Tab-separated table of C-alpha atoms in Angstrom:
chain	number	residue	atom	x	y	z
A	80	MET	CA	0.000	0.000	0.000
A	81	ASP	CA	1.280	3.465	-0.909
A	82	LYS	CA	2.069	5.015	2.507
A	83	VAL	CA	2.189	8.566	1.191
A	84	ARG	CA	-1.294	8.191	-0.234
A	85	LEU	CA	-2.536	6.758	3.059
A	86	GLN	CA	-0.972	9.643	4.974
A	87	ARG	CA	-2.667	12.096	2.631
A	88	GLU	CA	-5.991	10.341	3.075
A	89	ALA	CA	-5.633	10.479	6.857
A	90	ALA	CA	-4.711	14.166	6.721
A	91	PHE	CA	-7.748	14.811	4.537
A	92	ILE	CA	-10.105	13.101	6.968
A	93	ARG	CA	-8.569	15.079	9.817
A	94	SER	CA	-8.991	18.412	8.001
A	95	SER	CA	-12.582	17.627	7.087
A	96	LEU	CA	-13.439	16.664	10.650
A	97	LEU	CA	-12.041	19.975	11.868
A	98	ASP	CA	-13.429	22.108	9.018
A	99	GLN	CA	-16.908	20.613	9.217
A	100	GLY	CA	-17.117	21.081	12.959
A	101	TYR	CA	-17.075	17.443	14.001
A	102	LEU	CA	-13.943	18.199	15.998
A	103	ASP	CA	-12.607	21.390	17.558
A	104	GLU	CA	-9.347	22.837	18.994
A	105	GLN	CA	-9.430	20.440	21.918
A	106	PHE	CA	-8.602	17.604	19.531
A	107	ILE	CA	-5.600	19.597	18.347
A	108	GLN	CA	-4.602	20.166	21.976
A	109	LEU	CA	-4.593	16.391	22.477
A	110	GLU	CA	-2.404	15.985	19.394
A	111	GLU	CA	0.043	18.437	20.936
A	112	LEU	CA	0.313	16.196	23.981
A	113	GLN	CA	1.480	13.328	21.816
A	114	ASP	CA	5.179	12.732	21.299
A	115	ASN	CA	7.688	9.952	20.626
A	116	ASP	CA	7.360	8.689	24.210
A	117	ASN	CA	3.571	8.654	23.911
A	118	PRO	CA	2.973	8.097	20.184
A	119	ASN	CA	-0.577	6.788	20.566
A	120	PHE	CA	-1.872	9.210	23.142
A	121	VAL	CA	-4.712	10.623	21.047
A	122	GLU	CA	-5.960	7.218	20.010
A	123	GLU	CA	-5.776	6.033	23.629
A	124	VAL	CA	-7.865	8.944	24.828
A	125	VAL	CA	-10.382	8.454	22.025
A	126	THR	CA	-10.614	4.761	22.865
A	127	LEU	CA	-11.369	5.654	26.486
A	128	PHE	CA	-13.981	8.024	25.145
A	129	TYR	CA	-15.677	5.160	23.251
A	130	THR	CA	-15.673	3.007	26.402
A	131	ASP	CA	-17.036	5.780	28.572
A	132	SER	CA	-19.617	6.788	25.975
A	133	ALA	CA	-20.849	3.227	25.548
A	134	ARG	CA	-21.497	3.074	29.275
A	135	LEU	CA	-23.236	6.435	29.417
A	136	ILE	CA	-25.321	5.819	26.303
A	137	TYR	CA	-26.458	2.509	27.768
A	138	ASN	CA	-27.353	4.214	31.044
A	139	ILE	CA	-29.325	6.918	29.265
A	140	ASP	CA	-31.158	4.365	27.135
A	141	GLN	CA	-32.054	2.442	30.285
A	142	ALA	CA	-33.146	5.579	32.090
A	143	LEU	CA	-35.377	6.460	29.132
A	144	LEU	CA	-36.997	3.044	29.419
A	145	SER	CA	-37.679	3.428	33.138
A	146	ASN	CA	-41.053	4.483	34.381
A	147	PRO	CA	-41.396	7.028	35.920
A	148	THR	CA	-38.634	8.950	34.147
A	149	ASP	CA	-35.853	10.133	36.424
A	150	PHE	CA	-34.931	13.413	34.749
A	151	THR	CA	-32.261	14.176	37.335
A	152	LYS	CA	-30.462	10.958	36.489
A	153	LEU	CA	-30.848	11.632	32.773
A	154	ASP	CA	-29.415	15.097	33.188
A	155	ASP	CA	-26.535	13.746	35.240
A	156	TYR	CA	-25.596	11.068	32.690
A	157	MET	CA	-25.853	13.572	29.869
A	158	HIS	CA	-23.670	16.015	31.778
A	159	GLN	CA	-20.997	13.319	32.053
A	160	PHE	CA	-21.339	12.424	28.383
A	161	LYS	CA	-21.101	16.047	27.355
A	162	GLY	CA	-17.979	16.427	29.486
A	163	SER	CA	-16.302	13.518	27.741
A	164	CYS	CA	-17.222	14.917	24.329
A	165	SER	CA	-15.740	18.228	25.328
A	166	SER	CA	-12.525	16.585	26.521
A	167	ILE	CA	-11.754	15.026	23.166
A	168	GLY	CA	-13.062	17.932	21.105
A	169	ALA	CA	-16.194	16.184	19.806
A	170	LYS	CA	-17.862	19.486	18.991
A	171	LYS	CA	-20.852	18.376	16.947
A	172	VAL	CA	-21.953	15.650	19.360
A	173	LYS	CA	-21.472	18.014	22.298
A	174	ASN	CA	-23.673	20.647	20.672
A	175	GLU	CA	-26.459	18.122	20.085
A	176	CYS	CA	-26.434	17.502	23.838
A	177	ASN	CA	-27.518	21.049	24.678
A	178	GLY	CA	-31.028	20.438	23.426
A	179	PHE	CA	-31.297	17.359	25.597
A	180	GLY	CA	-30.491	19.345	28.734
A	181	GLU	CA	-33.268	21.794	28.006
A	182	TYR	CA	-35.828	19.029	27.519
A	183	CYS	CA	-34.684	17.459	30.773
A	184	GLU	CA	-35.247	20.655	32.627
A	185	ALA	CA	-38.684	20.981	31.089
A	186	GLN	CA	-39.273	17.313	31.992
A	187	ASN	CA	-40.248	16.750	28.374
A	188	TYR	CA	-39.829	13.011	27.786
A	189	ASP	CA	-40.543	13.047	24.039
A	190	GLY	CA	-38.070	15.856	23.508
A	191	CYS	CA	-35.442	13.952	25.471
A	192	PHE	CA	-36.081	10.733	23.609
A	193	ARG	CA	-36.030	12.266	20.121
A	194	THR	CA	-32.943	14.361	20.824
A	195	PHE	CA	-31.118	11.377	22.201
A	196	GLN	CA	-31.666	9.390	18.996
A	197	GLN	CA	-30.013	12.279	17.133
A	198	ILE	CA	-27.159	12.372	19.612
A	199	LYS	CA	-26.569	8.648	19.203
A	200	GLN	CA	-26.543	9.040	15.443
A	201	GLU	CA	-23.999	11.857	15.577
A	202	TYR	CA	-21.865	9.840	17.978
A	203	ILE	CA	-21.913	6.779	15.696
A	204	ASN	CA	-21.026	9.044	12.762
A	205	LEU	CA	-18.035	10.489	14.550
A	206	LYS	CA	-16.878	7.152	15.853
A	207	LYS	CA	-16.877	5.672	12.328
A	208	LYS	CA	-14.882	8.584	10.941
A	209	LEU	CA	-12.368	8.506	13.785
A	210	GLU	CA	-11.929	4.759	13.496
A	211	THR	CA	-11.178	5.130	9.788
A	212	TYR	CA	-8.767	7.951	10.552
A	213	PHE	CA	-6.765	6.044	13.158
A	214	GLN	CA	-6.744	2.928	11.004
A	215	LEU	CA	-5.264	4.913	8.124
A	216	LEU	CA	-2.655	6.426	10.444
A	217	LYS	CA	-1.633	2.939	11.517
A	218	GLU	CA	-1.347	1.712	7.949
A	219	ALA	CA	0.537	4.811	6.910
A	220	ALA	CA	3.122	4.463	9.667
F	167	MET	CA	4.508	14.016	68.539
F	168	ALA	CA	4.482	17.777	69.122
F	169	GLY	CA	2.770	19.917	66.481
F	170	GLY	CA	5.945	21.857	65.774
F	171	GLU	CA	7.878	18.688	65.049
F	172	VAL	CA	5.285	17.439	62.577
F	173	LEU	CA	5.451	20.719	60.701
F	174	ARG	CA	9.230	20.660	60.488
F	175	GLN	CA	9.419	17.126	59.136
F	176	ASN	CA	6.385	16.893	56.937
F	177	LEU	CA	5.903	20.158	55.125
F	178	PRO	CA	3.757	19.510	52.069
F	179	GLU	CA	5.469	22.467	50.416
F	180	LYS	CA	8.719	20.544	50.164
F	181	LEU	CA	9.470	19.638	46.561
F	182	GLU	CA	10.185	16.055	45.664
F	183	GLU	CA	13.546	15.207	44.200
F	184	SER	CA	13.080	13.424	40.895
F	185	PRO	CA	15.676	10.844	39.775
F	186	SER	CA	17.325	13.532	37.667
F	187	GLY	CA	17.763	15.660	40.795
F	188	ALA	CA	15.547	18.495	39.589
F	189	ASN	CA	12.824	19.649	41.956
F	190	GLU	CA	9.437	18.316	40.901
F	191	LEU	CA	5.973	19.471	41.786
F	192	HIS	CA	3.736	16.678	43.036
F	193	VAL	CA	0.173	17.175	41.902
F	194	LEU	CA	-2.829	15.238	43.141
F	195	ALA	CA	-5.553	15.263	40.481
F	196	VAL	CA	-9.105	14.280	41.330
F	197	ASP	CA	-11.698	13.530	38.651
F	198	ASP	CA	-14.490	10.984	38.277
F	199	SER	CA	-14.204	11.051	34.463
F	200	LEU	CA	-12.070	8.336	32.893
F	201	VAL	CA	-11.229	10.483	29.891
F	202	ASP	CA	-10.386	13.563	31.959
F	203	ARG	CA	-8.124	11.610	34.288
F	204	LYS	CA	-6.069	10.452	31.334
F	205	VAL	CA	-5.845	13.933	29.870
F	206	ILE	CA	-4.965	15.754	33.095
F	207	GLU	CA	-2.348	13.138	33.885
F	208	ARG	CA	-0.704	13.717	30.512
F	209	LEU	CA	-0.955	17.504	30.818
F	210	LEU	CA	0.840	17.344	34.153
F	211	LYS	CA	3.466	14.798	33.132
F	212	ILE	CA	4.347	16.762	30.017
F	213	SER	CA	4.771	19.760	32.334
F	214	SER	CA	7.318	17.749	34.347
F	215	CYS	CA	5.129	17.202	37.369
F	216	LYS	CA	4.852	14.101	39.434
F	217	VAL	CA	1.202	13.038	39.188
F	218	THR	CA	-1.153	11.039	41.341
F	219	VAL	CA	-4.637	10.688	39.890
F	220	VAL	CA	-7.620	9.519	41.897
F	221	GLU	CA	-11.261	9.138	40.976
F	222	SER	CA	-13.010	10.694	43.960
F	223	GLY	CA	-12.738	13.131	46.836
F	224	THR	CA	-12.873	10.226	49.251
F	225	ARG	CA	-9.869	8.602	47.605
F	226	ALA	CA	-8.067	11.945	47.636
F	227	LEU	CA	-8.555	12.282	51.388
F	228	GLN	CA	-7.423	8.699	51.890
F	229	TYR	CA	-4.298	9.372	49.866
F	230	LEU	CA	-3.521	12.460	51.901
F	231	GLY	CA	-4.126	10.515	55.095
F	232	LEU	CA	-7.058	12.727	56.023
F	233	ASP	CA	-9.813	10.157	55.971
F	234	GLY	CA	-10.639	10.563	59.633
F	235	ASP	CA	-9.838	7.236	61.258
F	236	LYS	CA	-6.400	6.628	59.841
F	237	LYS	CA	-4.325	9.709	60.570
F	238	SER	CA	-1.237	7.548	60.912
F	239	SER	CA	2.153	9.185	60.986
F	240	ILE	CA	3.079	6.909	58.049
F	241	GLY	CA	0.498	8.710	55.942
F	242	PHE	CA	1.940	12.088	56.963
F	243	ASP	CA	5.530	11.124	56.173
F	244	SER	CA	5.019	9.561	52.757
F	245	VAL	CA	2.659	12.050	51.178
F	246	LYS	CA	3.977	15.375	49.961
F	247	VAL	CA	1.573	17.114	47.644
F	248	ASN	CA	2.284	20.581	46.273
F	249	LEU	CA	-1.002	21.104	44.459
F	250	ILE	CA	-4.454	19.567	44.308
F	251	MET	CA	-6.500	19.874	41.123
F	252	THR	CA	-10.044	18.676	41.496
F	253	ASP	CA	-13.095	18.457	39.297
F	254	TYR	CA	-16.093	20.280	40.717
F	255	SER	CA	-18.942	17.945	39.728
F	256	MET	CA	-18.295	14.550	41.212
F	257	PRO	CA	-20.766	12.067	42.725
F	258	GLY	CA	-20.748	11.877	46.525
F	259	MET	CA	-18.116	14.376	47.538
F	260	THR	CA	-17.955	17.309	45.123
F	261	GLY	CA	-14.751	19.237	44.450
F	262	TYR	CA	-16.182	21.993	46.599
F	263	ASP	CA	-16.735	19.565	49.502
F	264	LEU	CA	-13.161	18.331	49.108
F	265	LEU	CA	-11.876	21.905	49.065
F	266	LYS	CA	-13.749	22.695	52.284
F	267	LYS	CA	-12.443	19.568	54.004
F	268	ILE	CA	-8.856	20.397	53.116
F	269	LYS	CA	-9.154	24.021	54.175
F	270	GLN	CA	-10.654	22.937	57.510
F	271	GLU	CA	-7.621	20.804	58.247
F	272	SER	CA	-4.582	21.545	60.354
F	273	SER	CA	-2.310	24.186	58.869
F	274	VAL	CA	-0.086	21.593	57.155
F	275	PHE	CA	-2.779	20.483	54.715
F	276	ARG	CA	-4.655	23.749	54.609
F	277	GLU	CA	-1.558	25.224	52.961
F	278	ILE	CA	-1.830	23.005	49.894
F	279	PRO	CA	-3.199	25.069	47.007
F	280	VAL	CA	-6.428	23.635	45.620
F	281	VAL	CA	-7.586	24.364	42.084
F	282	ILE	CA	-11.126	23.625	40.953
F	283	MET	CA	-11.880	22.453	37.402
F	284	SER	CA	-15.346	22.664	35.931
F	285	SER	CA	-17.037	22.424	32.554
F	286	GLU	CA	-19.589	24.991	33.716
F	287	ASN	CA	-18.894	28.702	33.795
F	288	ILE	CA	-21.143	29.645	36.707
F	289	LEU	CA	-20.156	32.858	38.471
F	290	THR	CA	-21.713	31.959	41.824
F	291	ARG	CA	-19.865	28.644	41.732
F	292	ILE	CA	-16.562	30.354	40.967
F	293	ASP	CA	-17.155	32.888	43.760
F	294	ARG	CA	-18.030	30.209	46.267
F	295	CYS	CA	-14.895	28.211	45.482
F	296	LEU	CA	-12.580	31.193	45.658
F	297	GLU	CA	-14.201	32.305	48.928
F	298	GLU	CA	-13.591	28.870	50.373
F	299	GLY	CA	-9.906	29.265	49.537
F	300	ALA	CA	-9.474	27.775	46.075
F	301	GLU	CA	-6.349	29.048	44.381
F	302	ASP	CA	-7.929	29.170	40.953
F	303	PHE	CA	-10.923	28.000	38.977
F	304	LEU	CA	-10.225	26.454	35.590
F	305	LEU	CA	-12.757	25.942	32.854
F	306	LYS	CA	-12.683	22.529	31.219
F	307	PRO	CA	-11.260	21.313	28.993
F	308	VAL	CA	-8.076	22.261	30.818
F	309	LYS	CA	-5.282	23.366	28.506
F	310	LEU	CA	-1.530	22.993	28.618
F	311	SER	CA	-1.232	26.757	29.047
F	312	ASP	CA	-3.435	26.549	32.186
F	313	VAL	CA	-1.196	23.880	33.698
F	314	ARG	CA	1.993	25.745	32.838
F	315	ARG	CA	0.709	28.973	34.348
F	316	LEU	CA	-0.359	27.121	37.476
F	317	LYS	CA	2.970	25.367	37.786
F	318	ASP	CA	4.903	28.619	37.471
F	319	PHE	CA	2.785	30.210	40.169
F	320	ILE	CA	3.168	27.289	42.576
F	321	MET	CA	6.917	27.020	41.902
F	322	ARG	CA	7.374	30.704	42.696
F	323	GLY	CA	5.550	30.137	45.947
F	324	GLU	CA	7.719	27.117	46.753
F	325	VAL	CA	10.933	29.095	46.178
F	326	LYS	CA	9.725	31.858	48.503
F	327	GLU	CA	8.724	29.292	51.104
F	328	GLY	CA	12.117	27.642	50.878
F	329	GLU	CA	13.860	30.953	51.366
F	330	LYS	CA	11.642	31.728	54.344
F	331	ARG	CA	12.527	28.425	55.973
F	332	CYS	CA	16.243	29.009	55.447
F	333	CYS	CA	15.974	32.391	57.185
F	334	LYS	CA	13.925	30.952	60.053
F	335	ARG	CA	16.332	28.110	60.724
F	336	SER	CA	19.270	30.445	60.945
F	337	ARG	CA	17.371	32.620	63.447
F	338	SER	CA	15.882	29.999	65.729
F	339	GLU	CA	14.929	26.363	66.045
F	340	ASP	CA	11.337	27.175	66.737
F	341	CYS	CA	8.905	26.549	63.890
F	342	SER	CA	5.608	27.586	65.405
F	343	PRO	CA	2.495	27.160	63.268
F	344	SER	CA	1.761	30.878	63.277
F	345	SER	CA	4.994	31.632	61.402
F	346	MET	CA	4.214	29.203	58.562
F	347	THR	CA	2.262	31.404	56.242
F	348	HIS	CA	1.676	30.484	52.625
F	349	PRO	CA	2.812	33.106	50.112
F	350	CYS	CA	-0.620	32.992	48.513
F	351	ASP	CA	-2.574	33.817	51.694
F	352	SER	CA	-2.041	37.537	51.874
F	353	SER	CA	-2.516	38.160	48.162
F	354	LEU	CA	-5.615	35.947	47.964
F	355	LEU	CA	-7.155	37.680	50.961
F	356	SER	CA	-6.551	41.082	49.426
F	357	SER	CA	-8.172	39.986	46.183
F	358	LEU	CA	-11.204	38.730	48.103
F	359	SER	CA	-11.583	41.912	50.063
F	360	SER	CA	-11.766	43.831	46.817
F	361	SER	CA	-14.669	41.554	45.809
F	362	SER	CA	-12.681	40.284	42.882
F	363	VAL	CA	-13.734	36.992	41.395
F	364	LEU	CA	-10.267	36.475	40.118
F	365	SER	CA	-7.394	34.728	41.804
F	366	PRO	CA	-4.050	36.487	42.317
F	367	LEU	CA	-2.236	34.907	39.403
F	368	SER	CA	-0.479	36.431	36.423
F	369	PRO	CA	-2.236	38.883	34.109
F	370	SER	CA	-2.781	36.096	31.594
F	371	THR	CA	-5.150	34.431	34.089
F	372	LEU	CA	-7.168	37.599	34.362
F	373	SER	CA	-7.552	37.945	30.646
F	374	SER	CA	-8.386	34.288	30.142
F	375	LYS	CA	-10.982	34.426	32.930
F	376	LYS	CA	-12.474	37.578	31.475
F	377	SER	CA	-12.874	36.036	28.063
F	378	ARG	CA	-14.645	33.097	29.616
F	379	LEU	CA	-17.033	35.368	31.502
């Protein structure tokens, strides 16, 4: 496989993610923390993000299935999820979360439910793109 | 053990000697978020700090030897922390609760600067933390520049403290608690009395805080 082409592809994905607002400066900050002693730092953080998100998404799904709805719990889980998104620079997903918070406060179950499906979709979107990106980086190395 | 003796032997302000011989800041970071723990640890290590990361306020107190029942002298001797950085929103004991507990302690631990980190820019929260004695309030995600600024400030304080101790020892053997003031105390108090929300750090802090508010 042509490594230069792979590197260019990876760089292109990275630029698009930043330009299109999927990722923000925080992602770049993480890249700056990577060096020869910690060459996989960004991927490690992102992997932790997937693990943490899986847990939180599961918890939110479960909370949305519970009757009566515990909006405090929902808000708390979402706050944690939003924090994780912010920490890796997942701008688009983080922004989708704002709507959820408002519906929680208004104790609007339908709003919460609908918004959460969107959030999950955005998260899956980002995850796919990032997985492709890191895979390309590996192959290009 | 007399109070004076404990202070002389176990000053948390003392810098740890790293293998290379250079003086290292030991930072205790507290955060319930898996992702944030990894990031803050890296931010601190890349800034040449020794790092201990724990996931809760309870664990932090245990590490410091302040968990109530086990104030063993072993705990006092082995733990030297120069800075505590804690997340605000944590289940059980919040960062604010942890801050209060530390500031209520004997003068040895009360002297350790505590910095609060939060993803929420809430003025009343910031005020409350600073009033309770927090050194600074950082908005998440915490940046390398935040850590560097913090480190510089703490290191300056450590140097002053070291110089103070040298002077005291040459004058007398008596290290009474009342003479062990932290360089931050007077400046922090003056900033509070002027109703300033901001902590007494470098101008760059002020401008960064302003832009956040």
